[in-house]
Amino acid sequence: PDSARQCRKRLDIALGPRYEVRESSSAAAARPARGFRADYGFVATMDREIMRDPERELMEIEARMSREAWVRATDASDLVHGEVMSLRTTVLGQMSGIRELQAVNRRRHIVISELLRIDHRRSTEISELRTALQGQ
């Protein structure tokens, strides 16, 4: 029974009808039959496929994409921050200009009010002089 199980193991390792299995069940014991050459490229491809870990690959892709998203978000944040600072500087400059214009407007308003008072006083004086001249 035990030797029959070992024979089955050896048969499971056999790669196909082109190969023959010797006494040992190791991979080195398998050799091509009838002059066929082993396709080591195919074996290497199969080894790579077996050793490929799709879950690990997905995790690596997710990690790479997360890093890229983080970099893009950081770049966008920096860009927006720069634009906000630029707009803030513009608004502060405009507010300063508005304050200066308001001060100029107040001074002009004072001058105009004073000129109107002077004009009214002169107009009153002229009316009084006319009345005095007409009364003579």
CSV table of C-alpha atoms in Angstrom, one decimal:
chain,number,residue,atom,x,y,z
A,1,PRO,CA,0.0,0.0,0.0
A,2,ASP,CA,2.8,2.5,0.9
A,3,SER,CA,4.8,1.7,-2.3
A,4,ALA,CA,1.6,2.1,-4.4
A,5,ARG,CA,1.1,5.6,-2.9
A,6,GLN,CA,4.7,6.5,-3.9
A,7,CYS,CA,4.1,5.3,-7.4
A,8,ARG,CA,1.0,7.5,-7.7
A,9,LYS,CA,3.0,10.4,-6.5
A,10,ARG,CA,5.6,9.8,-9.2
A,11,LEU,CA,2.9,9.6,-11.8
A,12,ASP,CA,1.3,12.9,-10.6
A,13,ILE,CA,4.7,14.6,-11.2
A,14,ALA,CA,5.1,13.3,-14.7
A,15,LEU,CA,4.5,16.2,-17.2
A,16,GLY,CA,3.0,14.2,-20.0
A,17,PRO,CA,3.6,11.4,-22.5
A,18,ARG,CA,6.8,13.1,-23.9
A,19,TYR,CA,8.5,12.7,-20.5
A,20,GLU,CA,9.5,9.7,-18.6
A,21,VAL,CA,10.0,9.5,-14.8
A,22,ARG,CA,12.9,7.7,-13.3
A,23,GLU,CA,13.2,6.1,-9.9
A,24,SER,CA,13.5,9.5,-8.1
A,25,SER,CA,10.5,11.7,-7.9
A,26,SER,CA,12.5,15.0,-8.0
A,27,ALA,CA,12.2,17.4,-10.9
A,28,ALA,CA,15.7,16.7,-12.0
A,29,ALA,CA,14.7,13.1,-12.8
A,30,ALA,CA,12.2,14.1,-15.4
A,31,ARG,CA,13.8,14.3,-18.9
A,32,PRO,CA,12.3,14.6,-22.4
A,33,ALA,CA,11.6,11.3,-24.1
A,34,ARG,CA,12.6,10.4,-27.7
A,35,GLY,CA,15.0,13.4,-28.2
A,36,PHE,CA,12.4,16.1,-27.4
A,37,ARG,CA,13.9,19.2,-25.8
A,38,ALA,CA,12.4,20.6,-22.7
A,39,ASP,CA,10.6,24.0,-23.1
A,40,TYR,CA,12.2,25.8,-20.2
A,41,GLY,CA,10.6,29.1,-21.3
A,42,PHE,CA,7.2,27.5,-20.9
A,43,VAL,CA,8.2,26.1,-17.5
A,44,ALA,CA,9.5,29.6,-16.4
A,45,THR,CA,6.2,31.1,-17.6
A,46,MET,CA,4.3,28.6,-15.6
A,47,ASP,CA,6.5,29.2,-12.5
A,48,ARG,CA,5.9,32.9,-12.8
A,49,GLU,CA,2.2,32.4,-13.1
A,50,ILE,CA,2.1,30.1,-10.1
A,51,MET,CA,4.2,32.5,-8.0
A,52,ARG,CA,2.1,35.5,-9.1
A,53,ASP,CA,0.0,36.7,-6.2
A,54,PRO,CA,-3.1,38.6,-7.6
A,55,GLU,CA,-4.1,39.8,-4.2
A,56,ARG,CA,-0.6,41.3,-3.6
A,57,GLU,CA,-0.6,42.8,-7.0
A,58,LEU,CA,-4.0,44.5,-6.3
A,59,MET,CA,-2.7,45.8,-3.0
A,60,GLU,CA,0.4,47.2,-4.8
A,61,ILE,CA,-1.8,48.8,-7.5
A,62,GLU,CA,-4.1,50.3,-4.8
A,63,ALA,CA,-1.1,51.6,-2.9
A,64,ARG,CA,0.4,53.2,-6.0
A,65,MET,CA,-3.0,54.7,-7.0
A,66,SER,CA,-3.5,56.0,-3.5
A,67,ARG,CA,0.0,57.7,-3.6
A,68,GLU,CA,-0.8,59.2,-7.0
A,69,ALA,CA,-4.2,60.5,-5.7
A,70,TRP,CA,-2.5,61.9,-2.6
A,71,VAL,CA,0.1,63.8,-4.7
A,72,ARG,CA,-2.6,65.1,-7.0
A,73,ALA,CA,-4.8,66.3,-4.1
A,74,THR,CA,-1.8,67.9,-2.5
A,75,ASP,CA,-0.8,69.7,-5.7
A,76,ALA,CA,-4.4,70.9,-6.2
A,77,SER,CA,-4.5,72.1,-2.6
A,78,ASP,CA,-1.3,74.0,-3.0
A,79,LEU,CA,-2.6,75.5,-6.3
A,80,VAL,CA,-5.8,76.6,-4.7
A,81,HIS,CA,-4.0,78.0,-1.6
A,82,GLY,CA,-1.8,80.0,-3.9
A,83,GLU,CA,-4.8,81.4,-5.8
A,84,VAL,CA,-6.6,82.2,-2.5
A,85,MET,CA,-3.5,84.1,-1.2
A,86,SER,CA,-3.3,86.0,-4.5
A,87,LEU,CA,-6.9,86.9,-4.4
A,88,ARG,CA,-6.6,88.0,-0.8
A,89,THR,CA,-3.7,90.2,-1.7
A,90,THR,CA,-5.8,91.7,-4.5
A,91,VAL,CA,-8.7,92.3,-2.2
A,92,LEU,CA,-6.6,93.9,0.4
A,93,GLY,CA,-5.0,96.2,-2.2
A,94,GLN,CA,-8.5,97.1,-3.5
A,95,MET,CA,-9.8,97.8,0.0
A,96,SER,CA,-6.8,100.1,0.6
A,97,GLY,CA,-7.6,101.9,-2.6
A,98,ILE,CA,-11.3,102.3,-1.6
A,99,ARG,CA,-10.3,103.8,1.7
A,100,GLU,CA,-8.0,106.3,-0.1
A,101,LEU,CA,-10.9,107.2,-2.5
A,102,GLN,CA,-13.3,107.6,0.5
A,103,ALA,CA,-10.8,110.0,2.2
A,104,VAL,CA,-10.5,112.0,-1.0
A,105,ASN,CA,-14.3,112.1,-1.4
A,106,ARG,CA,-14.7,113.4,2.2
A,107,ARG,CA,-12.2,116.2,1.5
A,108,ARG,CA,-13.9,117.2,-1.7
A,109,HIS,CA,-17.3,117.1,0.0
A,110,ILE,CA,-16.0,119.5,2.7
A,111,VAL,CA,-14.6,121.8,0.1
A,112,ILE,CA,-17.8,121.8,-1.9
A,113,SER,CA,-19.9,122.4,1.2
A,114,GLU,CA,-17.6,125.4,2.1
A,115,LEU,CA,-17.9,126.7,-1.4
A,116,LEU,CA,-21.7,126.4,-1.3
A,117,ARG,CA,-21.8,128.3,2.1
A,118,ILE,CA,-19.5,131.1,0.6
A,119,ASP,CA,-21.7,131.2,-2.5
A,120,HIS,CA,-24.9,131.5,-0.4
A,121,ARG,CA,-23.3,134.3,1.7
A,122,ARG,CA,-22.3,136.2,-1.4
A,123,SER,CA,-25.7,135.7,-2.9
A,124,THR,CA,-27.3,137.1,0.3
A,125,GLU,CA,-24.9,140.0,0.3
A,126,ILE,CA,-25.6,140.8,-3.3
A,127,SER,CA,-29.4,140.7,-2.6
A,128,GLU,CA,-28.9,143.0,0.3
A,129,LEU,CA,-26.8,145.4,-1.8
A,130,ARG,CA,-29.5,145.5,-4.6
A,131,THR,CA,-32.2,146.2,-2.1
A,132,ALA,CA,-30.1,149.0,-0.6
A,133,LEU,CA,-29.3,150.4,-4.0
A,134,GLN,CA,-33.0,150.3,-5.1
A,135,GLY,CA,-34.0,152.0,-1.9
A,136,GLN,CA,-31.8,155.1,-2.5
